[in-house]
Short mmCIF file of C-alpha atoms and ligand atoms in Angstrom, two decimals:
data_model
loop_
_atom_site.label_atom_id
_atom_site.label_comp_id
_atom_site.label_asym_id
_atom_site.label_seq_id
_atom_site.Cartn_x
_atom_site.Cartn_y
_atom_site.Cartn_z
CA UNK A 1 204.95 13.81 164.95
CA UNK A 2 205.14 10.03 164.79
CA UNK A 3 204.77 8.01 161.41
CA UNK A 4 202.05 7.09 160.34
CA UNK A 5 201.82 3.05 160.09
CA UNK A 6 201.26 1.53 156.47
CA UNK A 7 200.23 -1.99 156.36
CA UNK A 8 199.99 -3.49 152.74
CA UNK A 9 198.57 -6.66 152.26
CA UNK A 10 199.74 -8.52 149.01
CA UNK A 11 197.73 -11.04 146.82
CA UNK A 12 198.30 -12.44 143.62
CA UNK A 13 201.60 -12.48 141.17
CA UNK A 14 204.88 -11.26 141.61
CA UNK A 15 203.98 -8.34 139.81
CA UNK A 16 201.86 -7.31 142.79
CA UNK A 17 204.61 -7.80 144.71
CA UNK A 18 206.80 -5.62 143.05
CA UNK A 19 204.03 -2.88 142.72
CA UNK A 20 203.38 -2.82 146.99
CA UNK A 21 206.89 -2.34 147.56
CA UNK A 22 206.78 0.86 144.70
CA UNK A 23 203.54 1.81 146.74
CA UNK A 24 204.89 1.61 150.18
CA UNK A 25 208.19 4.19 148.82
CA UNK A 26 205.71 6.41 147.19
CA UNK A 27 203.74 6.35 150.46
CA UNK A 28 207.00 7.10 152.59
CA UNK A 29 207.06 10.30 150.60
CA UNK A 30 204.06 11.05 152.60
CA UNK A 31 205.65 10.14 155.88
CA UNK A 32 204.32 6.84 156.30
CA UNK A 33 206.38 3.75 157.37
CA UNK A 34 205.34 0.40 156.89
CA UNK A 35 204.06 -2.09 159.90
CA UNK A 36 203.63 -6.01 159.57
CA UNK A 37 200.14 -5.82 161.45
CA UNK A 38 196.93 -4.24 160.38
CA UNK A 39 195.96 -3.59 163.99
CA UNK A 40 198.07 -0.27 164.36
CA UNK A 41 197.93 0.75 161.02
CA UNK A 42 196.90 4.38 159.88
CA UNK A 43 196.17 2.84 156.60
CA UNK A 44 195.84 -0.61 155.28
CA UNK A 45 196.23 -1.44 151.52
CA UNK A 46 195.07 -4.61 149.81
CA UNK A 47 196.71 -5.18 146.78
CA UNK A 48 194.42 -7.26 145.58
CA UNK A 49 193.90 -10.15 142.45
CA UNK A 50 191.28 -10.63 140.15
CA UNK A 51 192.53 -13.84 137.90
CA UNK A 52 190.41 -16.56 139.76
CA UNK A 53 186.80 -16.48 141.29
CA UNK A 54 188.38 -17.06 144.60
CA UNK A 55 191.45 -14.75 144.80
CA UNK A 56 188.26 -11.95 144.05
CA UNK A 57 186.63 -12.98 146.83
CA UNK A 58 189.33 -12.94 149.18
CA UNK A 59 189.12 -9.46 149.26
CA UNK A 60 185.95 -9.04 150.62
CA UNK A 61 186.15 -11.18 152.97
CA UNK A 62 189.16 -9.69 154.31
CA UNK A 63 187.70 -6.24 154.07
CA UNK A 64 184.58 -7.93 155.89
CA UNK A 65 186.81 -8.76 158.98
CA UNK A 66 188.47 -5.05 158.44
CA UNK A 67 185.33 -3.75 159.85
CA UNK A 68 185.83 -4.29 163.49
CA UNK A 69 189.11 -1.77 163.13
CA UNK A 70 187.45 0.90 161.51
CA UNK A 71 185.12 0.76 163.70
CA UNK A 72 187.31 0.82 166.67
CA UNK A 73 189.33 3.78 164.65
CA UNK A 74 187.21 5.62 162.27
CA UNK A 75 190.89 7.38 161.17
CA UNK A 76 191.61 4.10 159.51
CA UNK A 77 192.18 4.26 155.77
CA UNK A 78 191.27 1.73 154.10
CA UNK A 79 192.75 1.09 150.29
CA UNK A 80 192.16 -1.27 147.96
CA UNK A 81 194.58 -1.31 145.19
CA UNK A 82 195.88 -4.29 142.00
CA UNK A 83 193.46 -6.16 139.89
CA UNK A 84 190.06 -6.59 141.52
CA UNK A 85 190.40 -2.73 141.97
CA UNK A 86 190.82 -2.45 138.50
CA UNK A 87 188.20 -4.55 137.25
CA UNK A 88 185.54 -3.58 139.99
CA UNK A 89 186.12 0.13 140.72
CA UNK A 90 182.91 1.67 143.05
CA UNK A 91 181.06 -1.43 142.89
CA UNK A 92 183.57 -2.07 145.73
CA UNK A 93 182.50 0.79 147.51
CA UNK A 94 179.04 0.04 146.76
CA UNK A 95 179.94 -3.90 148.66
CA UNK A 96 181.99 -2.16 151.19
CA UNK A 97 181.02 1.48 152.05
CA UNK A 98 183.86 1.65 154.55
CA UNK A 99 186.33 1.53 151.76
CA UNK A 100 187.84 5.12 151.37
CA UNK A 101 190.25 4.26 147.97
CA UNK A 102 190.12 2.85 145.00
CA UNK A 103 193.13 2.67 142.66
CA UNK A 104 194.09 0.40 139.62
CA UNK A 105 197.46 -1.02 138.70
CA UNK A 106 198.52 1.53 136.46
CA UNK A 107 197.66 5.08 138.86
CA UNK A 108 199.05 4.48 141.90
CA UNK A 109 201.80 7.30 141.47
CA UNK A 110 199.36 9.38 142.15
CA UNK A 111 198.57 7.34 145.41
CA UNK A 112 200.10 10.37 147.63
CA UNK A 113 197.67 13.00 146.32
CA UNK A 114 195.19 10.41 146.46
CA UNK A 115 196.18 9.75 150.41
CA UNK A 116 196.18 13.40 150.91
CA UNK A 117 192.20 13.78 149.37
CA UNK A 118 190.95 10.95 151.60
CA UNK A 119 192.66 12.30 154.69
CA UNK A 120 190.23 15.01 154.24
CA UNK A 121 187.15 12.88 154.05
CA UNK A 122 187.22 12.47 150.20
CA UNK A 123 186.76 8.64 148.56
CA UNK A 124 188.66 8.33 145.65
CA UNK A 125 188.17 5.99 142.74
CA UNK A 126 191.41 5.91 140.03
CA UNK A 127 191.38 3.56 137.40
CA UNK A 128 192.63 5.07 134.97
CA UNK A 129 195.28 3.85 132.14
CA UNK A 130 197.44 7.02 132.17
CA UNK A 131 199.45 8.06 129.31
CA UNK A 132 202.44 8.59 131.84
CA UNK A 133 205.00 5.67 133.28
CA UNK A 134 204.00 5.36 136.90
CA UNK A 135 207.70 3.83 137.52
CA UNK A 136 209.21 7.39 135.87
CA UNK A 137 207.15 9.50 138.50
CA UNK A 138 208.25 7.24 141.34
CA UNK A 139 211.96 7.18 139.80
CA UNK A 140 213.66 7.53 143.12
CA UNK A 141 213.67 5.30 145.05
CA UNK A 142 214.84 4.73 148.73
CA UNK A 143 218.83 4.09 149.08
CA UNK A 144 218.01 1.37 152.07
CA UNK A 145 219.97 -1.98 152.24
CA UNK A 146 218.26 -4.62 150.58
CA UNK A 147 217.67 -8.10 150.70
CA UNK A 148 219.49 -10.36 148.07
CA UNK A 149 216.77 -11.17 145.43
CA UNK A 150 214.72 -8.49 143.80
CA UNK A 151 211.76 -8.23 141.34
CA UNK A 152 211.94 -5.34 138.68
CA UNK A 153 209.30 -5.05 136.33
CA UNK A 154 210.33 -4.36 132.94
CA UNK A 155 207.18 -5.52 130.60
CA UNK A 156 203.14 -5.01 131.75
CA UNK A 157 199.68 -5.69 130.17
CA UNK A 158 198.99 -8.24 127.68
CA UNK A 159 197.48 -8.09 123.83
CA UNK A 160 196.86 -12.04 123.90
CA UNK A 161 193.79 -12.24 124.79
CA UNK A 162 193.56 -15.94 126.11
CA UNK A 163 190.17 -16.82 126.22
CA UNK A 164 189.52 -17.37 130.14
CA UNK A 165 192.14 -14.62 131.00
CA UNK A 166 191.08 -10.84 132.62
CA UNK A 167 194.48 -9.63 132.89
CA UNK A 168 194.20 -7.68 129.17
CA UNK A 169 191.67 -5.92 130.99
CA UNK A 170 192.96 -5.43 134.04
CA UNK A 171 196.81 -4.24 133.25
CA UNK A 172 195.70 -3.18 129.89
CA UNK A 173 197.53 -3.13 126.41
CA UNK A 174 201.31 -4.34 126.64
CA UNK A 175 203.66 -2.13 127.54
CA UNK A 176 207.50 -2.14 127.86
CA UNK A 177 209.81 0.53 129.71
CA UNK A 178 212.59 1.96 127.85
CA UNK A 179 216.09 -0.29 128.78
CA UNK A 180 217.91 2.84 130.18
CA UNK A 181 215.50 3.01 133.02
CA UNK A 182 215.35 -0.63 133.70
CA UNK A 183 219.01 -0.84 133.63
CA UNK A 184 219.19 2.48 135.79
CA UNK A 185 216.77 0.62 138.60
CA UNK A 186 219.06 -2.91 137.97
CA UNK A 187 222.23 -0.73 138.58
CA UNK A 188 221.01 1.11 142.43
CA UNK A 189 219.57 -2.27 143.41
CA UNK A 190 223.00 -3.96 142.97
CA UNK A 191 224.54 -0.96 144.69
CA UNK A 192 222.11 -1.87 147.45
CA UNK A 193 222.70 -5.59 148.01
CA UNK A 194 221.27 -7.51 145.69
CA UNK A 195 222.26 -9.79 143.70
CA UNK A 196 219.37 -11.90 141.75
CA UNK A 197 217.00 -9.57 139.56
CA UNK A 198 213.80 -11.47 138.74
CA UNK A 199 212.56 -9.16 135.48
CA UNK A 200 208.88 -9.23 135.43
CA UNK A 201 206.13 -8.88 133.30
CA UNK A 202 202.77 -10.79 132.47
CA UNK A 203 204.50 -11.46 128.81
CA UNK A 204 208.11 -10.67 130.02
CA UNK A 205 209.44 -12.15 126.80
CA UNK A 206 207.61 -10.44 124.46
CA UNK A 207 209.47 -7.57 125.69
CA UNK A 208 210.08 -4.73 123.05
CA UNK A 209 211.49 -1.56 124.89
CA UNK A 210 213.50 0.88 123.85
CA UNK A 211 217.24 0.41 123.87
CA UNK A 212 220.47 2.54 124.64
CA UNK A 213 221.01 3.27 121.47
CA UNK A 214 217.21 4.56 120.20
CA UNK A 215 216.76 0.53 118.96
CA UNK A 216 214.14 -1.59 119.74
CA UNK A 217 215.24 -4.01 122.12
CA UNK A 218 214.13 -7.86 122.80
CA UNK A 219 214.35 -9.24 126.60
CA UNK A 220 217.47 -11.52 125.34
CA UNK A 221 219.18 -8.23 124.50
CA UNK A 222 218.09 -6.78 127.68
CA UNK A 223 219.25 -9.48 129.27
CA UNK A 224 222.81 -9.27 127.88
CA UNK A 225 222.93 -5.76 129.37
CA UNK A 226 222.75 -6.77 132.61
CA UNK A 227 224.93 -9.56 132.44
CA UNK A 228 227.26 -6.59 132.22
CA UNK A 229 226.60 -4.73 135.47
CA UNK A 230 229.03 -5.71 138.15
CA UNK A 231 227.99 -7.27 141.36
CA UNK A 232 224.93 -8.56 139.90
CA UNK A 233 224.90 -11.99 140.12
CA UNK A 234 221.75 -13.53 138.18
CA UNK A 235 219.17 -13.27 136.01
CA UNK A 236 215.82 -14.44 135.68
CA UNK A 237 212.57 -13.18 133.79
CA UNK A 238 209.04 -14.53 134.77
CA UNK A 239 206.44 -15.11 133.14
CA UNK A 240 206.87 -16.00 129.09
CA UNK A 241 204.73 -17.08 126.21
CA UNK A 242 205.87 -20.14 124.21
CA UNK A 243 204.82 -17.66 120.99
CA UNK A 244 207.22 -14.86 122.28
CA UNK A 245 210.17 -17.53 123.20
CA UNK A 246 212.69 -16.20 120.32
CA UNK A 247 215.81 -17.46 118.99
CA UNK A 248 218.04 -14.92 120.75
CA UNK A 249 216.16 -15.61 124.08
CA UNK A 250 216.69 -19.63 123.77
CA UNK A 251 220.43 -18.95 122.47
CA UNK A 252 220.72 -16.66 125.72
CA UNK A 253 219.83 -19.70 127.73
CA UNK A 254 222.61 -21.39 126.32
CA UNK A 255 225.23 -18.64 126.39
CA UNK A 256 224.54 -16.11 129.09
CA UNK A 257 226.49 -16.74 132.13
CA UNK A 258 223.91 -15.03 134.30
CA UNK A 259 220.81 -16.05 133.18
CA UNK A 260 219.24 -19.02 135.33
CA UNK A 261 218.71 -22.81 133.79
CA UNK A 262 214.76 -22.28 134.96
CA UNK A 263 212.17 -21.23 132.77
CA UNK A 264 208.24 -20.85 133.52
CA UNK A 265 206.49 -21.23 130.56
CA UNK A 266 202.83 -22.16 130.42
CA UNK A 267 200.71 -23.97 128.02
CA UNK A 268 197.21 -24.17 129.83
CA UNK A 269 196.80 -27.62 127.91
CA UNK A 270 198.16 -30.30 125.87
CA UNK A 271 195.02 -30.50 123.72
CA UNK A 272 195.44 -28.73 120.38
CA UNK A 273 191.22 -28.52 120.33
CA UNK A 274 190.95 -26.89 123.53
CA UNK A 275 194.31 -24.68 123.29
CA UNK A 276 192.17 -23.49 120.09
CA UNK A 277 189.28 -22.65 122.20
CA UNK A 278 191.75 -20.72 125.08
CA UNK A 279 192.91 -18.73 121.82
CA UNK A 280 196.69 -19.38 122.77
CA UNK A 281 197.46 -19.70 118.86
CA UNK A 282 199.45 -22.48 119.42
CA UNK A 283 199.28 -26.15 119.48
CA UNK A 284 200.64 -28.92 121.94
CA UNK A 285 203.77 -30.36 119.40
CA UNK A 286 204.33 -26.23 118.81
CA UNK A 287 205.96 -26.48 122.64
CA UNK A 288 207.01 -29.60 122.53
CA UNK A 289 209.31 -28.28 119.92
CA UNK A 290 209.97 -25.68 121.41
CA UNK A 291 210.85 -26.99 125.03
CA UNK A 292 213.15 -29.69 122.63
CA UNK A 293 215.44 -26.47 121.21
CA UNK A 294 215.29 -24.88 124.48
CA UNK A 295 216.66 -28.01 125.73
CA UNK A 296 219.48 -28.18 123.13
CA UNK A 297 220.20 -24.44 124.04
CA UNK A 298 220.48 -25.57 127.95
CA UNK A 299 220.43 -29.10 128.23
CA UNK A 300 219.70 -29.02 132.24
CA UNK A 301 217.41 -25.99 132.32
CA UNK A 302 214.21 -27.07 134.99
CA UNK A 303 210.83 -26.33 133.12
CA UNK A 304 208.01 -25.12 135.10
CA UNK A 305 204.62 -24.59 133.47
CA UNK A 306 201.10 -23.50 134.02
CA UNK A 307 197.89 -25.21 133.44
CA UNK A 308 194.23 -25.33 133.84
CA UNK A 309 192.07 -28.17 134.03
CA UNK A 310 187.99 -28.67 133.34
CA UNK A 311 188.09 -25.08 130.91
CA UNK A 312 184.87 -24.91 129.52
CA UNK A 313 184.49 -28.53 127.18
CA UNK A 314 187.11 -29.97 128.13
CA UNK A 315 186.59 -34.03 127.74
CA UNK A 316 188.50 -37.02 129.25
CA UNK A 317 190.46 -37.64 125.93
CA UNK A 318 191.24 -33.25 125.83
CA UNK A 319 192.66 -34.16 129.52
CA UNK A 320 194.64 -37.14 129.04
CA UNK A 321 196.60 -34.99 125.97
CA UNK A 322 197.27 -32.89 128.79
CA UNK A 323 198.60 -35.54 130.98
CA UNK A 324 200.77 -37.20 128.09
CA UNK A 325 202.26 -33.63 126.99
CA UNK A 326 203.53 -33.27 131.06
CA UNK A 327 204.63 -37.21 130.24
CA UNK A 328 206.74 -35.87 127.49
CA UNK A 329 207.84 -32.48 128.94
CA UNK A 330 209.09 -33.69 132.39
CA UNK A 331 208.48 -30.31 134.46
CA UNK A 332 210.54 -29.14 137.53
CA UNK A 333 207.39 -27.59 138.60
CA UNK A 334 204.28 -26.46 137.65
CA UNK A 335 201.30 -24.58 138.99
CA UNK A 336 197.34 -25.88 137.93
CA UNK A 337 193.91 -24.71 138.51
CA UNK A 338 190.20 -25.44 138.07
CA UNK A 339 189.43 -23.36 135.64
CA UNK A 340 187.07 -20.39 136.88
CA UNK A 341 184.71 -18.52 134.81
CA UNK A 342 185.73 -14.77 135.18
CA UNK A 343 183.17 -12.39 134.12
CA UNK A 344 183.71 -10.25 130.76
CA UNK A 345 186.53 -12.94 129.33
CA UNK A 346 185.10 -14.84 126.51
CA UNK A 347 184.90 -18.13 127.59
CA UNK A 348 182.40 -17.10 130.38
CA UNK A 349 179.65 -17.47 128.04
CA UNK A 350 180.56 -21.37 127.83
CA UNK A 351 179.05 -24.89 128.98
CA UNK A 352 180.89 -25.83 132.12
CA UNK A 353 182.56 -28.97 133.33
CA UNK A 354 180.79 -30.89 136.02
CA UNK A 355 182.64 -29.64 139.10
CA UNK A 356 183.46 -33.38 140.57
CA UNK A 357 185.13 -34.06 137.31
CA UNK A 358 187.17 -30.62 137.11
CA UNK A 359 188.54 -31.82 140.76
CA UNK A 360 189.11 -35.34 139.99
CA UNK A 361 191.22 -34.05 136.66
CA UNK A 362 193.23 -31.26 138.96
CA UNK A 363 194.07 -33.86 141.57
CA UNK A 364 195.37 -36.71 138.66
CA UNK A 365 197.32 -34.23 136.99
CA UNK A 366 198.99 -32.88 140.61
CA UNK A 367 200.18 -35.89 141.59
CA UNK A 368 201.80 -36.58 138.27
CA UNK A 369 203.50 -33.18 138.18
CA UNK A 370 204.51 -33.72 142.22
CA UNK A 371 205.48 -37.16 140.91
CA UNK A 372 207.67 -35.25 138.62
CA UNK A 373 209.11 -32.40 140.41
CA UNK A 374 210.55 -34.90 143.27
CA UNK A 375 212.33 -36.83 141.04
CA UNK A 376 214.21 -33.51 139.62
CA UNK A 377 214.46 -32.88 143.24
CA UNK A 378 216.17 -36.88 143.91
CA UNK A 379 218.30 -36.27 140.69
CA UNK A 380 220.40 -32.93 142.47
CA UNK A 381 220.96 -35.10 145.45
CA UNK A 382 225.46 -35.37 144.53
CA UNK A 383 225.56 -32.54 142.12
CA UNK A 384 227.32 -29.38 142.92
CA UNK A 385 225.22 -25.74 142.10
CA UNK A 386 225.48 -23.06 142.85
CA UNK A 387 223.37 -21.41 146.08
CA UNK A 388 222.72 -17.82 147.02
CA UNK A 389 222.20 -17.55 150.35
CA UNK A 390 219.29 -15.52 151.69
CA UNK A 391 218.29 -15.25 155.58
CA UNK A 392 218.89 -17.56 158.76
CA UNK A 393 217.27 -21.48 158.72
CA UNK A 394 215.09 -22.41 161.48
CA UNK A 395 217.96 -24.55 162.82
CA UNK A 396 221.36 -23.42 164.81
CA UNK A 397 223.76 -22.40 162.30
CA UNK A 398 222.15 -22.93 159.60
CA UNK A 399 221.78 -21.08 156.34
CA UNK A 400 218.92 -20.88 153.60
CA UNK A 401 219.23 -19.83 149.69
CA UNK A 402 218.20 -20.62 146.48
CA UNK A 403 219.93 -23.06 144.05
CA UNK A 404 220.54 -21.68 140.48
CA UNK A 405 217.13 -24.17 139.84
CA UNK A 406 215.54 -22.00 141.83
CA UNK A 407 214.62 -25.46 144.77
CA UNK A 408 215.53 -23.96 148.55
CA UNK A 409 218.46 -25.02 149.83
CA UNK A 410 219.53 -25.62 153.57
CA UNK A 411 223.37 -25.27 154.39
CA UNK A 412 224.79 -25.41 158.23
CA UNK A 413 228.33 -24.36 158.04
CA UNK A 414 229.49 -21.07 159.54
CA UNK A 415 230.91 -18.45 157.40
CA UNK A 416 227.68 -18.04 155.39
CA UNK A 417 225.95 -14.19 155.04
CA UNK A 418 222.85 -13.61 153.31
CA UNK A 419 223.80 -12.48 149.66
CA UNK A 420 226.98 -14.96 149.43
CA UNK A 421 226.45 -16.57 146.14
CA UNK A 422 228.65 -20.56 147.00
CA UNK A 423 229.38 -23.94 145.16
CA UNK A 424 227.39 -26.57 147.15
CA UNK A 425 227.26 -30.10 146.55
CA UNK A 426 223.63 -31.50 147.43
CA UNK A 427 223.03 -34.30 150.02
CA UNK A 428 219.47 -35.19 150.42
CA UNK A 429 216.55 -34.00 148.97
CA UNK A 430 213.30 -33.17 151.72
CA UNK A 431 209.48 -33.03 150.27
CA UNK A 432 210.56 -29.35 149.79
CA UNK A 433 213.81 -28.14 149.69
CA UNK A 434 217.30 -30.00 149.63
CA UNK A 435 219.90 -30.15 151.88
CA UNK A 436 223.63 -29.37 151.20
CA UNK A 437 227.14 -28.74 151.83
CA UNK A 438 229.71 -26.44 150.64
CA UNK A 439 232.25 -27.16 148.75
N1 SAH B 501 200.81 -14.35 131.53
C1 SAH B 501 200.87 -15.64 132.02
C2 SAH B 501 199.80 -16.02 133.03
C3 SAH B 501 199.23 -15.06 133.97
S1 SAH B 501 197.94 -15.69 134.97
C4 SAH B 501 200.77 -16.60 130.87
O1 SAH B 501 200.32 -16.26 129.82
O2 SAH B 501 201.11 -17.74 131.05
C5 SAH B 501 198.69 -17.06 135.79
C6 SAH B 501 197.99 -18.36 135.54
O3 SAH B 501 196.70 -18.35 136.09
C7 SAH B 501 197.77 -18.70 134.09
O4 SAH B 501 198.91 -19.22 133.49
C8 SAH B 501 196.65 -19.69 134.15
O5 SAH B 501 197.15 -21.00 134.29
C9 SAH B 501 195.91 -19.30 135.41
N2 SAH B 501 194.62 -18.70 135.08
C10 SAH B 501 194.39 -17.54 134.42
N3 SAH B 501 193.06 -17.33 134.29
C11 SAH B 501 192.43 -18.39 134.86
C12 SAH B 501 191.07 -18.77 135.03
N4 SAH B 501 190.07 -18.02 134.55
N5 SAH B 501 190.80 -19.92 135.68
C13 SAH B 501 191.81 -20.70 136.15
N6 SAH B 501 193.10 -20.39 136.02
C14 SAH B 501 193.43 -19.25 135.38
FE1 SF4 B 502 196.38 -14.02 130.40
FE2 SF4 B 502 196.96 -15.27 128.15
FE3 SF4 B 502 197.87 -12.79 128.58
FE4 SF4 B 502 198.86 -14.83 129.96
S1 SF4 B 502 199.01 -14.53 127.74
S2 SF4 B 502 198.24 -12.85 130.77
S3 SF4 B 502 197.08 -16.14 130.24
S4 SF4 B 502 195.73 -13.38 128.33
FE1 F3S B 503 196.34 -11.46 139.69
FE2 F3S B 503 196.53 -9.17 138.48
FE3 F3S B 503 198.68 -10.66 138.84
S1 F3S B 503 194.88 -10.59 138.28
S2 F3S B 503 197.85 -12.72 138.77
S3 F3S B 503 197.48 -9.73 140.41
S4 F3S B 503 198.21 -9.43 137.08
#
């Protein structure tokens, strides 16, 4: 019998990411193999994101245009899995009757029994927050080559509450897996190929697993373990709270060999009245501090940050802290949003910002941070990094990675594989990558 054809389509964080690739191997188990089309697919999943109005919404209109396949194949499965799954359960099914699964971040181990009850005409709905570790019922994984870079989720959920934020609700309480396991998973990826492990978690650094030796274990000790494994080349954690950033984490900045100068961390605003409001439970000269030790830990480390503009109050004077805190910080990079009411969070119940200003404030505050981030990009041009290379460029010969700042790099010299970690001296820097050659 042929396969049957998977197609997954992913939304959202890198946790998502991670979390299709776990579902596709679990599926496999069930004899599917993935496809890169929906068209022939057997069974289509969208992994799906609930954090802003519009990633919500996404999903329905892609399961709107969906509906000319099943049609034209009532066999199709159709899934929908992650966050808006989560947060919505049947109400999907009650928007999209054609929908045949349901199934929230933390139950899809249980995705093949789940597969084999709508095979037989039975819609499931799983939301569940299970007692058991999904990740220790889908322990083996596949012993396939793999590419380079991976993502391993070590930390999930979140206790902080942030006022505008439905991802306590939708990955539930915070939860760490024990360091054996994660270190287990580091070890076969390495013996597979790769060589960058991106740890993951929606708090990564408050990280609190259990170690080796039956102690409780931070992420900087973590990370120290896998600076030991062989073959495995670096280390980097996404995403962190300035109010988990500990001592030993900033000192591992500064000590551990693997660990990448690049740090996301996000603080929403650089008003201390409207941080109040968000509930982040700290104030704008709390990271300023902070970024200033980090700094002293790992004086070139590239900051990358997080923020929302026109959250409910917000006034010209909360903004412009905001723009003078990015002043003083000097990110790398940074990622910003109108802020969008999400039902359920607390700050749904609050006066809105006009809409024209919200925009207005996003678009000042991009073009500072672009501003920003192209002058780190100028200041590489004659310095020599390091590069690991990942896949083919678009031109002859050439060769594309990822600097130890995490900016793409293109390289045309022959000699180059994907996974060769090389010193390369930069030449030019390009709106968005730079150019190099080796050295
Ligand atoms: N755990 C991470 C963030 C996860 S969500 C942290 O604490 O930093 C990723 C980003 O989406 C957030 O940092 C925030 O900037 C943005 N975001 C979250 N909820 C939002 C909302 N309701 N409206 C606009 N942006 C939001
Ligand atoms: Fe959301 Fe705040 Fe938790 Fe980040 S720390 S996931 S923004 S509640
Ligand atoms: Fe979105 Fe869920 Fe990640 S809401 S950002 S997919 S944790």
């Amino acid at each position: 019998m042929d396969p049957k054809k998977l197609f997954i389509r992913t939304y959202g964080c890198q946790m998502n990411v991670y979390d299709s690739e776990r579902m596709a191997e679990a599926m496999g188990g069930q004899g599917y193999v993935e496809t890169d089309t929906p068209d022939d697919a057997d069974m289509i999943l969208l992994n799906t994101c609930h954090i802003r109005e519009k990633a919500a919404e996404k999903v329905y209109s892609e399961l709107g245009r969906l509906k000319d396949l099943k049609a034209a194949n009532p066999d199709l499965k159709i899934g929908v899995a992650g966050c808006v799954a989560q947060a919505e359960g049947e109400e999907i099914m009650k928007r999209q009757p054609m929908v045949d699964l349901v199934v929230g971040p933390q139950t899809y181990h249980r995705l093949p029994d789940m597969v084999k009850s709508v095979s037989e005409g039975t819609k499931v709905v799983d939301t569940d927050f299970p007692l058991e570790d999904k990740f220790e019922v889908l322990k083996n994984r596949p012993k396939a080559r793999r590419a380079p870079t991976a993502f391993l989720t070590v930390q999930e959920g979140c206790d902080k509450f942030c006022a505008f934020c439905v991802v306590p609700y939708t990955r539930g309480a915070e939860v760490s897996r024990p360091a054996e396991r994660i270190l287990r998973e580091a070890r076969e990826l390495v013996e597979r190929g790769v060589r960058e492990i991106t740890l993951l978690g929606q708090n990564v650094n408050a990280y609190h697993g259990e170690g080796t030796n039956g102690a409780t274990w931070s992420l900087a000790r973590l990370i120290w373990a896998l600076n030991d494994i062989d073959g495995l080349e670096r280390i980097r954690f996404t995403t962190s709270h300035p109010n988990d950033m500990s001592d030993d984490l900033i000192a591992a900045h500064g000590e551990c060999e693997k660990l990448m100068p690049y740090l996301h961390l996000p603080v929403q605003s650089g008003s201390d009245r409207i941080l109040k409001r968000m509930n982040r439970s700290h104030t704008a000269e709390d990271y300023l501090r902070l970024i200033k030790r980090i700094r002293a830990a790992r004086p070139d480390i590239l900051i990358s940050g997080d923020f929302i503009v026109g959250f409910p109050e917000e006034t010209d004077a909360d903004f412009e802290d905001t723009m003078s805190l990015i002043r003083d910080v000097g990110y790398g990079q940074a990622f910003s949003f109108k802020y969008s009411t999400r039902p359920g969070t607390p700050a749904a119940e609050r006066p809105l910002v006009d809409d024209a200003v919200a925009s207005e404030r996003l678009q000042r505050l991009q073009s500072l941070i672009n501003e920003q981030a192209r002058s780190v990009m100028e200041d590489m041009v004659g310095r020599e990094i390091g590069v690991l290379f990942e896949k083919k460029g678009r031109m002859e010969g050439q060769m594309v990675g990822k600097s130890d700042y995490l900016h793409a790099v293109h390289v045309t010299a022959e000699g180059i594989a994907a996974g060769d970690l090389r010193r390369v001296r930069i030449t030019g820097a390009g709106p968005n990558s730079l150019a190099g050659a080796l050295v």
